[in-house]
CSV table of C-alpha atoms and ligand atoms in Angstrom, one decimal:
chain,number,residue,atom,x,y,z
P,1,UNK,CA,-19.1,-7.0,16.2
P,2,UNK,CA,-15.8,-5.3,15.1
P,3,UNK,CA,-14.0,-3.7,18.4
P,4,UNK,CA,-11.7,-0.8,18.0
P,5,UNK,CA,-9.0,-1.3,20.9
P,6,UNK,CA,-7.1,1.4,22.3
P,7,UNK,CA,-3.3,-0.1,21.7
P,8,UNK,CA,-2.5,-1.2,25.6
P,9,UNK,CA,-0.8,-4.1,26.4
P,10,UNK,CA,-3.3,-6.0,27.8
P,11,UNK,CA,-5.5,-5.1,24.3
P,12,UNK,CA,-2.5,-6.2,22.3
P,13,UNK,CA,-2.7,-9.3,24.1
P,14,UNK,CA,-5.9,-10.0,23.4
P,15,UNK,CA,-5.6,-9.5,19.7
P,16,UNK,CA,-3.0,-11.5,20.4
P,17,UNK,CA,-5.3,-14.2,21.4
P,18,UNK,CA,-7.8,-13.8,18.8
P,19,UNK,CA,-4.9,-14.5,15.7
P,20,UNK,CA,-4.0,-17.7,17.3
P,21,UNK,CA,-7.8,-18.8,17.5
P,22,UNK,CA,-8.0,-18.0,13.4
P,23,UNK,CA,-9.8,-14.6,14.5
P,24,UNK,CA,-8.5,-11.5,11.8
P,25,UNK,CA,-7.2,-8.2,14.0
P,26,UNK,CA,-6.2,-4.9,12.0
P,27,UNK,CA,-3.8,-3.3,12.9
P,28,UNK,CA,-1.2,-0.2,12.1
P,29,UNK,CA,2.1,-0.8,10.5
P,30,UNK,CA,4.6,1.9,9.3
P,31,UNK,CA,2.8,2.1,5.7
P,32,UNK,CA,-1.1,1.6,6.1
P,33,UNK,CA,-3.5,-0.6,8.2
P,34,UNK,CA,-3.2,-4.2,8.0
P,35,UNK,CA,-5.7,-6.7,7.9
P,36,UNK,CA,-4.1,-9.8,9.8
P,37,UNK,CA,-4.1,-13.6,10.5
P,38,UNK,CA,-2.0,-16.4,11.6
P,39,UNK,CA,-0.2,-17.0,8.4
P,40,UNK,CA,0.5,-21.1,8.9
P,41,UNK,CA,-3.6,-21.1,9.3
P,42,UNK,CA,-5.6,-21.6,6.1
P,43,UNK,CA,-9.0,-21.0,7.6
P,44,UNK,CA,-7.7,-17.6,8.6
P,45,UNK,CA,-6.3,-16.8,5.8
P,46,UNK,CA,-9.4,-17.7,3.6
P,47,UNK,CA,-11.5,-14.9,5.9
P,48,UNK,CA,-8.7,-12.4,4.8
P,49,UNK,CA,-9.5,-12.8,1.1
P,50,UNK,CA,-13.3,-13.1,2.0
P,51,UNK,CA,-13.1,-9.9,3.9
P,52,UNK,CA,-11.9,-8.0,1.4
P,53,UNK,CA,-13.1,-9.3,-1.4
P,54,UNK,CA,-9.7,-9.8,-2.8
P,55,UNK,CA,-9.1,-12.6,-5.9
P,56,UNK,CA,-7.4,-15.6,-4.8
P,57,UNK,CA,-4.7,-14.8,-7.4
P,58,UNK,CA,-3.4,-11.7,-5.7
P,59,UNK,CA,-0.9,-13.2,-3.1
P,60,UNK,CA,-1.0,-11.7,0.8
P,61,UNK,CA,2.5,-10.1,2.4
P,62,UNK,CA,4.1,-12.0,5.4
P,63,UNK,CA,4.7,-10.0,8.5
P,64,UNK,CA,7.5,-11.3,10.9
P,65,UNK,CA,9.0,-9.7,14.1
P,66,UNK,CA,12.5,-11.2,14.1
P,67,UNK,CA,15.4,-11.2,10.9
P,68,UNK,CA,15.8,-15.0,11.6
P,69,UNK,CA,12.1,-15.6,11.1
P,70,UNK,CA,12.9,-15.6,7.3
P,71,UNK,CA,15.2,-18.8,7.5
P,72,UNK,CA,11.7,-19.6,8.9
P,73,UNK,CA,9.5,-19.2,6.1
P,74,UNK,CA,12.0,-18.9,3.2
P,75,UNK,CA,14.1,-22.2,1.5
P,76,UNK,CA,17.0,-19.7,0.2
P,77,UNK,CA,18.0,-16.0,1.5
P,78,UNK,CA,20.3,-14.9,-1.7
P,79,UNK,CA,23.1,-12.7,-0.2
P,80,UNK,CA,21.3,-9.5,-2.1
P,81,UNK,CA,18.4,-10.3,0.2
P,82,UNK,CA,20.4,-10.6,3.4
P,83,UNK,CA,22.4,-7.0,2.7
P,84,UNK,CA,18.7,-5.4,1.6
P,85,UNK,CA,17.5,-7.0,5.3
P,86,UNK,CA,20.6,-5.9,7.4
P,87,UNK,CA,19.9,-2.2,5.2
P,88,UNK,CA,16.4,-1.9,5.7
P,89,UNK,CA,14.4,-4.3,8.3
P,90,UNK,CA,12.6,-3.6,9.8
P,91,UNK,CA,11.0,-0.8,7.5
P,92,UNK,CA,9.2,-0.6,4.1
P,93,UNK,CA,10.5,-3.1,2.4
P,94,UNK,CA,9.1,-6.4,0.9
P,95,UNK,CA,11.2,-9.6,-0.2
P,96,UNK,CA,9.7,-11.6,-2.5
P,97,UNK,CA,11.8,-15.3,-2.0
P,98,UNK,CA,11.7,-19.0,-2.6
P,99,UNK,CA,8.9,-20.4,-0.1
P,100,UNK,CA,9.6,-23.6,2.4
P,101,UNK,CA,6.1,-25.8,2.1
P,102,UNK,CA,5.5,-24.7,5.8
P,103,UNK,CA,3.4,-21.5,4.0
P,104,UNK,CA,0.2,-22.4,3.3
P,105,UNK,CA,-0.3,-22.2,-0.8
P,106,UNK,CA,-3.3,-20.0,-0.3
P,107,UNK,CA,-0.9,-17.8,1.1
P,108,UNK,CA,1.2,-17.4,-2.4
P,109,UNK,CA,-1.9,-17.8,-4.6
P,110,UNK,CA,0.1,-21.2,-5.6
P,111,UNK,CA,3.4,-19.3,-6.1
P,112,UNK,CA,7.0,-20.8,-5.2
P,113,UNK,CA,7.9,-17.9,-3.9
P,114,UNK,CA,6.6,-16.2,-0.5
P,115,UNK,CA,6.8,-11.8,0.1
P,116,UNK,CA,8.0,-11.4,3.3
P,117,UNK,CA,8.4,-8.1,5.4
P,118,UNK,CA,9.2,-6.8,9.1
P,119,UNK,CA,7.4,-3.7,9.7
P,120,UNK,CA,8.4,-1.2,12.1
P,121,UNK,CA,5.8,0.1,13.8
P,122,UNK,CA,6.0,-0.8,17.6
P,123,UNK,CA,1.9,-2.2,17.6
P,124,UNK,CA,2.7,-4.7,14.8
P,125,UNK,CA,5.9,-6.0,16.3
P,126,UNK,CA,4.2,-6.6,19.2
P,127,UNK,CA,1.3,-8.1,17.9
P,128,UNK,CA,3.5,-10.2,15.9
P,129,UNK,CA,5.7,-11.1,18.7
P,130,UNK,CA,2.4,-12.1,21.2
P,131,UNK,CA,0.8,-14.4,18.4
P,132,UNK,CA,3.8,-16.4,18.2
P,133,UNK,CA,3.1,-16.9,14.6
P,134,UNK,CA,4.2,-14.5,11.4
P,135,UNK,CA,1.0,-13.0,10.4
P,136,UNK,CA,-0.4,-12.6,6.4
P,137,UNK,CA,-1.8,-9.4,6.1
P,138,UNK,CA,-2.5,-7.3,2.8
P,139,UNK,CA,-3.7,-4.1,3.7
P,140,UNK,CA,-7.2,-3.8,5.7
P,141,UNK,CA,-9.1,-2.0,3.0
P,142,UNK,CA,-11.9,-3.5,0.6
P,143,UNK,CA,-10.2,-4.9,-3.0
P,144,UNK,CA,-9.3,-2.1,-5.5
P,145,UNK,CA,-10.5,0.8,-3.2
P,146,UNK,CA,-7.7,3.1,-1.3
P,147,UNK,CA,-5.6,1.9,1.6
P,148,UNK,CA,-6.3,2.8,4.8
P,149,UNK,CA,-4.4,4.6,7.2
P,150,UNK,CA,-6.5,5.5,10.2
P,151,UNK,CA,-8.7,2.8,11.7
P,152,UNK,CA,-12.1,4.3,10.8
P,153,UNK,CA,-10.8,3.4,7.2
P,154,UNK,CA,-10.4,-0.2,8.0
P,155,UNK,CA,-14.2,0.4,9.7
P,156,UNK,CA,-16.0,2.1,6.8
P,157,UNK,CA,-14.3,-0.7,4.3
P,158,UNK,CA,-14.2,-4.1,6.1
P,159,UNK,CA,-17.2,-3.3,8.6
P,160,UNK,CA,-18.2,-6.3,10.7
P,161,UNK,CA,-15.8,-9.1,9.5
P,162,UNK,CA,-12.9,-8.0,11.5
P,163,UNK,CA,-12.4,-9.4,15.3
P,164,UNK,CA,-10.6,-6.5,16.4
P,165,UNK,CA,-9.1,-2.9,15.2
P,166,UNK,CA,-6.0,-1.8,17.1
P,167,UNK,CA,-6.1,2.2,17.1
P,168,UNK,CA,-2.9,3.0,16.2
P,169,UNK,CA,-3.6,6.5,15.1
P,170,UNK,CA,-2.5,7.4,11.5
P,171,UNK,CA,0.2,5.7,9.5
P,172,UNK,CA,3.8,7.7,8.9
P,173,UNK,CA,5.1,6.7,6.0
P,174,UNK,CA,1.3,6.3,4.3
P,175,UNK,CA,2.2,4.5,1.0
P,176,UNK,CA,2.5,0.6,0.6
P,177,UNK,CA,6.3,-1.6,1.3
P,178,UNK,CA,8.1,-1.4,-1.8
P,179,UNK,CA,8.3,-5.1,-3.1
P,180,UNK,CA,11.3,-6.5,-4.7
P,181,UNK,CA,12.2,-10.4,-6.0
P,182,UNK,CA,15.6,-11.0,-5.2
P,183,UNK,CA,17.9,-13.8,-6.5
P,184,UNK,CA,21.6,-14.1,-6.2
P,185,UNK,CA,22.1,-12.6,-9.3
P,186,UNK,CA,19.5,-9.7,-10.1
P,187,UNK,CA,17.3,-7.6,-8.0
P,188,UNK,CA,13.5,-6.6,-9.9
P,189,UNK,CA,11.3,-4.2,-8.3
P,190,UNK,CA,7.7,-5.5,-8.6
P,191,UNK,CA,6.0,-2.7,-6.7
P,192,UNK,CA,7.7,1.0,-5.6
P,193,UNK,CA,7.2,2.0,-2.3
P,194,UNK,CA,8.1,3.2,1.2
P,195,UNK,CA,12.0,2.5,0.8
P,196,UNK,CA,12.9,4.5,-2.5
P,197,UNK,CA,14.4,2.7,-5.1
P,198,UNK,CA,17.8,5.0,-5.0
P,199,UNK,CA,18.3,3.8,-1.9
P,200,UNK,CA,17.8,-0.1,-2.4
P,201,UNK,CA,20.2,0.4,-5.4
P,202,UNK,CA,22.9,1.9,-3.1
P,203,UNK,CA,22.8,-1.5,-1.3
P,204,UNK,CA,22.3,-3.9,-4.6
P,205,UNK,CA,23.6,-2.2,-7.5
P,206,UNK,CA,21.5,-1.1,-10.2
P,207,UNK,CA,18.1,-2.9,-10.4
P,208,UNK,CA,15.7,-3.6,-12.4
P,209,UNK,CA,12.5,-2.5,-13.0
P,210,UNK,CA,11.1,-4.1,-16.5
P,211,UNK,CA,7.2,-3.7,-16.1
P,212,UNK,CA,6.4,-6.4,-18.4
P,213,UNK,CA,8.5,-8.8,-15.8
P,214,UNK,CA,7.1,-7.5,-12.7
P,215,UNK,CA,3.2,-8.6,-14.4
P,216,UNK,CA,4.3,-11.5,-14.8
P,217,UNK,CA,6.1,-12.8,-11.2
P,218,UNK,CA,3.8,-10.7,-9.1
P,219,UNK,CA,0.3,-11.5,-10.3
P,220,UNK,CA,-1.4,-9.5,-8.1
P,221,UNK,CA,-0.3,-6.1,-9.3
P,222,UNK,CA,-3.4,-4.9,-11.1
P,223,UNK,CA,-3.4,-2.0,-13.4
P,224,UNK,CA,-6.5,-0.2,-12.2
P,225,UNK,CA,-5.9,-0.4,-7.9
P,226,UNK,CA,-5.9,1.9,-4.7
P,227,UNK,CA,-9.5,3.9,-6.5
P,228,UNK,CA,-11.6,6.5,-4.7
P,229,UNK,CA,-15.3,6.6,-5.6
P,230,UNK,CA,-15.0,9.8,-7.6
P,231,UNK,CA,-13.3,9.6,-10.8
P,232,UNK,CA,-9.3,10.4,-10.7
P,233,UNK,CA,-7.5,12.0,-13.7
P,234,UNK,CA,-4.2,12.9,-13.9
P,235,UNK,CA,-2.9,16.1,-15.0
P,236,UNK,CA,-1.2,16.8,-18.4
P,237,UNK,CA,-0.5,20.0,-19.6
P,238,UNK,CA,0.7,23.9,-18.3
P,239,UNK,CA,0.3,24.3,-14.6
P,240,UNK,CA,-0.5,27.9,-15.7
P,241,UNK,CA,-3.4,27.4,-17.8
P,242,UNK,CA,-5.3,25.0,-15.2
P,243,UNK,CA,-5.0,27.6,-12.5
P,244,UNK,CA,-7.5,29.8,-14.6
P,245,UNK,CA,-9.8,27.6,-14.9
P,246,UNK,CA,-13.3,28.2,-13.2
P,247,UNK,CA,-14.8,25.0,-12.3
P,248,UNK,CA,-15.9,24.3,-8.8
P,249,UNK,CA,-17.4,20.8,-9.3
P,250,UNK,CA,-13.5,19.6,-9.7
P,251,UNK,CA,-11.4,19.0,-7.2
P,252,UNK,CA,-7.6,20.0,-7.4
P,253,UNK,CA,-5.2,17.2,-6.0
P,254,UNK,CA,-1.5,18.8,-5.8
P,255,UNK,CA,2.0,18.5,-4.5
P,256,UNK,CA,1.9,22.1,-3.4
P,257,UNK,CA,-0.5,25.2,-2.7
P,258,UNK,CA,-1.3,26.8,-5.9
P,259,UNK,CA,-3.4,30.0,-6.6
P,260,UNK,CA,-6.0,28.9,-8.2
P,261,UNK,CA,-9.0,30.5,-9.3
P,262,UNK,CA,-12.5,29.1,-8.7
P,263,UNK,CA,-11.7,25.4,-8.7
P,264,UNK,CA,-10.9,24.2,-4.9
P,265,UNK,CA,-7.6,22.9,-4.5
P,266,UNK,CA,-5.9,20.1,-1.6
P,267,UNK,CA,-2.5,20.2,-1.4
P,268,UNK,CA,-0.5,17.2,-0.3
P,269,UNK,CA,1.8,19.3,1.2
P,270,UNK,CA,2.7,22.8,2.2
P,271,UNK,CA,6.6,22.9,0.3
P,272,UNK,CA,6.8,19.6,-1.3
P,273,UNK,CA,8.3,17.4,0.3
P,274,UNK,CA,7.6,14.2,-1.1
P,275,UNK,CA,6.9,12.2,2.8
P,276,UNK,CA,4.4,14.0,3.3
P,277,UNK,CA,2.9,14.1,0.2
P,278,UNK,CA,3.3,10.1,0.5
P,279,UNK,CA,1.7,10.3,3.9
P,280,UNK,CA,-1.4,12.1,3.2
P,281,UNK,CA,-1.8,10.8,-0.3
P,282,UNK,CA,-4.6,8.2,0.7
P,283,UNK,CA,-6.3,10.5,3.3
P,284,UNK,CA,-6.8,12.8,0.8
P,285,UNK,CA,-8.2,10.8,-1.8
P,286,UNK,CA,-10.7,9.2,1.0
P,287,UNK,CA,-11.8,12.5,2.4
P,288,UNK,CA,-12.5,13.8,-1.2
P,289,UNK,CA,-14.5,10.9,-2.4
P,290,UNK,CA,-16.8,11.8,0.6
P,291,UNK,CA,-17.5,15.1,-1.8
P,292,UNK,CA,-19.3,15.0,-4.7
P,293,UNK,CA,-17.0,16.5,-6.6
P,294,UNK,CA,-17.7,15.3,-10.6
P,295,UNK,CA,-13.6,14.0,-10.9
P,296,UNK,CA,-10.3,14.8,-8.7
P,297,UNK,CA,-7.6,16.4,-11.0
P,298,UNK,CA,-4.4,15.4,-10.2
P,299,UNK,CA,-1.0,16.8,-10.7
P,300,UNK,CA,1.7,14.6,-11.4
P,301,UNK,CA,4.7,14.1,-8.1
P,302,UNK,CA,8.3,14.4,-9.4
P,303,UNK,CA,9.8,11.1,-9.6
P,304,UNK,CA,12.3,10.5,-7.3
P,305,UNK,CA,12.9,8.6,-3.8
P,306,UNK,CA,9.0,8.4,-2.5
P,307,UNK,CA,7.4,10.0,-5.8
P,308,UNK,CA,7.9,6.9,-7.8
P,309,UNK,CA,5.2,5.2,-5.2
P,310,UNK,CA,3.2,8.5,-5.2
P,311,UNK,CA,2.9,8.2,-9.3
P,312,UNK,CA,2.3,4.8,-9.6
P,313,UNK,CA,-0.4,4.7,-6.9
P,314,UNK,CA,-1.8,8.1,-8.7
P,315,UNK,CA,-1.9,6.4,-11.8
P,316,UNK,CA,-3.0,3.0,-10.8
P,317,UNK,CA,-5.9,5.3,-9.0
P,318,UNK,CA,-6.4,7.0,-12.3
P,319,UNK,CA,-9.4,6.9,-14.7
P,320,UNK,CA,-7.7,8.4,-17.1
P,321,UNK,CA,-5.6,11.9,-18.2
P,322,UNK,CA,-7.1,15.4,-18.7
P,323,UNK,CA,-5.7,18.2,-20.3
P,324,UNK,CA,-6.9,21.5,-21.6
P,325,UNK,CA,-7.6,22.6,-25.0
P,326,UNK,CA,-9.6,25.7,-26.0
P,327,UNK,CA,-9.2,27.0,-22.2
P,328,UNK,CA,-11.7,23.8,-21.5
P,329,UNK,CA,-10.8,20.6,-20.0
P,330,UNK,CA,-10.8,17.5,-21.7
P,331,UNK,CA,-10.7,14.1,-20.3
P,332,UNK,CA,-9.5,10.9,-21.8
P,333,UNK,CA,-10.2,7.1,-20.4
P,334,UNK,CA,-7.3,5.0,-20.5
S,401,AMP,P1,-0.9,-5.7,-0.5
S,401,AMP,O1,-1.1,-6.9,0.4
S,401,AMP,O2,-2.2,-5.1,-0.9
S,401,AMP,O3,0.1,-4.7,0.0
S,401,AMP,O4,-0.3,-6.3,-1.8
S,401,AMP,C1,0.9,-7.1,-1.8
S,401,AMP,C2,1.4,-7.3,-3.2
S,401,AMP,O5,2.7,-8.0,-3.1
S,401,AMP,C3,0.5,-8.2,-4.0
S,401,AMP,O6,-0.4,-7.5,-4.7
S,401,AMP,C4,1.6,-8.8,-4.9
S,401,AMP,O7,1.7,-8.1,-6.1
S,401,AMP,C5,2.9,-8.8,-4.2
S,401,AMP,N1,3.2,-10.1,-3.8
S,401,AMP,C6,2.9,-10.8,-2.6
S,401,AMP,N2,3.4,-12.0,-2.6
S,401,AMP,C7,4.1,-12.2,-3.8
S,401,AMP,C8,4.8,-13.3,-4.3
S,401,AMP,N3,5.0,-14.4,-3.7
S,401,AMP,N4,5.4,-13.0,-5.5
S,401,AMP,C9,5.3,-11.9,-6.2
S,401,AMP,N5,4.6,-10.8,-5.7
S,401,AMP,C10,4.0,-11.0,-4.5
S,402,MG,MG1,-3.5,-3.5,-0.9
């Protein structure tokens, strides 16, 4: 039976406890809900991937309490990497570096290269710390479906085959680690995320962010990802012509309130500012699924700072686009 533990000390210990014995605990970081196991342990790593029914190919994030802790897990830190760490850990921010053969392969899907990350949420550092090993965890939330950020997610997803959920309340920053591969001479985003881009690049210098390049070191990232159960389209058109249309089996996902006619709208925040549209992102999309609404209509983020992890996790959520022609709306699969 799963337990959901309040986050005391003496309950942190005994997740603690259960990561050295190969047990899996989730637990809250900064971004969403992890789902965690010694990293060095291949039997608990293998229940991770069994748990949520992720494909071997998709390699798992290591989480470590301490900046040295990367000399421990990684062969070479390129001086990029160690500016980007002094900048930014702990926070968002995953390295993706050359592995020592301490990291079990299963942890890489077979990759020389290991993503490594400190979070900075005071439960995972702790957890971390009290394990006394780094822990792998991708976030606690069955393959393909939306990340969780409160711990009922990680119960309605993963059910049973967790040890332990620490209650952690909800996450702050609510959208994934931004991933970047990092040699001494180039940096190369493979996923956007919590730290925004602008930011990395005022450490680095420009980097890159060739799609076709991130496919092919990071095979994990899969176009269709992060999916509710209803159908998600995203919006193309007039932001004046949708707001008249009458539909309430659709469901209106925006950055803003709109007045909108008979179709019901969520907005992701009350004045746009993009954390908390990045924070309530997933909630949203889980609480609507629970609605029977025919598709969620989504409006498109401005891309900037945290909107370029808001559009791609819109669009990686996406079915498709919609747009209207004849004042009716028209979907299209992608
Ligand atoms: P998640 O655990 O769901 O946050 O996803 C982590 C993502 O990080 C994976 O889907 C990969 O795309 C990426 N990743 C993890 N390890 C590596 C690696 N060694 N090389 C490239 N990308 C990685
Ligand atoms: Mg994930």
């Amino acid at each position: 039976m799963t337990e959901i533990l309040e986050p005391t000390e003496k309950n942190i210990i005994k997740a603690a406890k259960s990561i050295r014995q190969d047990g899996l605990v989730a637990f809250p970081t900064e971004t969403v809900y992890g789902l965690g196991g010694c990293a060095f342990s291949e039997k608990a790593v293998v229940k991770i991937f069994e748990a949520k029914k992720r494909p071997r190919f998709d390699p798992l994030i290591v989480h470590i309490a301490e900046k040295d802790d990367y000399k421990l897990l990684c062969r070479i830190i390129p001086s990029p990497a160690e500016k980007l760490i002094d900048a930014f850990c702990p926070g968002p921010l995953t390295l993706v570096l050359p592995k020592r053969e301490n990291v079990p392969d299963i942890v890489t899907s077979g990759l020389d290269t290991v993503a490594v990350r400190i979070p900075s949420h005071p439960i995972a550092l702790k957890l971390i710390q009290y394990s006394k090993c780094p822990i792998a965890a991708p976030s606690a939330n069955r393959f393909g479906h939306v990340s969780p950020t409160q711990a009922e997610d990680v119960l309605s997803d993963l059910g049973d085959s967790v040890d332990f959920i620490l209650d952690g309340g909800p996450t702050l920053v609510g959208v994934e680690s931004t991933v970047v591969f990092v040699t001494e001479e180039e940096t190369i985003l493979l996923r956007p995320g919590g730290i925004p881009i602008e930011d990395i690049e005022n450490v680095v210098g420009k980097i890159s962010t060739k799609r076709k390049m991130s496919k092919l070191l990071s095979p994990g990232l899969t176009k269709k990802h992060y999916s509710p159960k209803t159908p998600l389209y995203i919006y193309e058109g007039n932001i004046d012509e949708l707001i008249e249309i009458d539909r309430d089996d659709y469901a209106l996902l925006t950055p803003i309130p709109l007045l909108v006619n008979d179709i019901s709208m969520v907005p992701l925040s009350q004045d746009g500012d993009v954390k908390e549209i990045a924070a309530n992102l997933f909630h949203q999309l889980r609480s609507l699924e629970r609605m029977d609404y025919r598709a969620i209509i989504a409006i498109p983020v401005k891309q900037s700072g945290l909107g370029h992890a808001v559009m791609d996790r819109l669009i990686r959520a996406s079915t498709g686009t919609v747009k209207i022609e004849n004042q009716k709306l028209v979907f299209i699969d992608r």
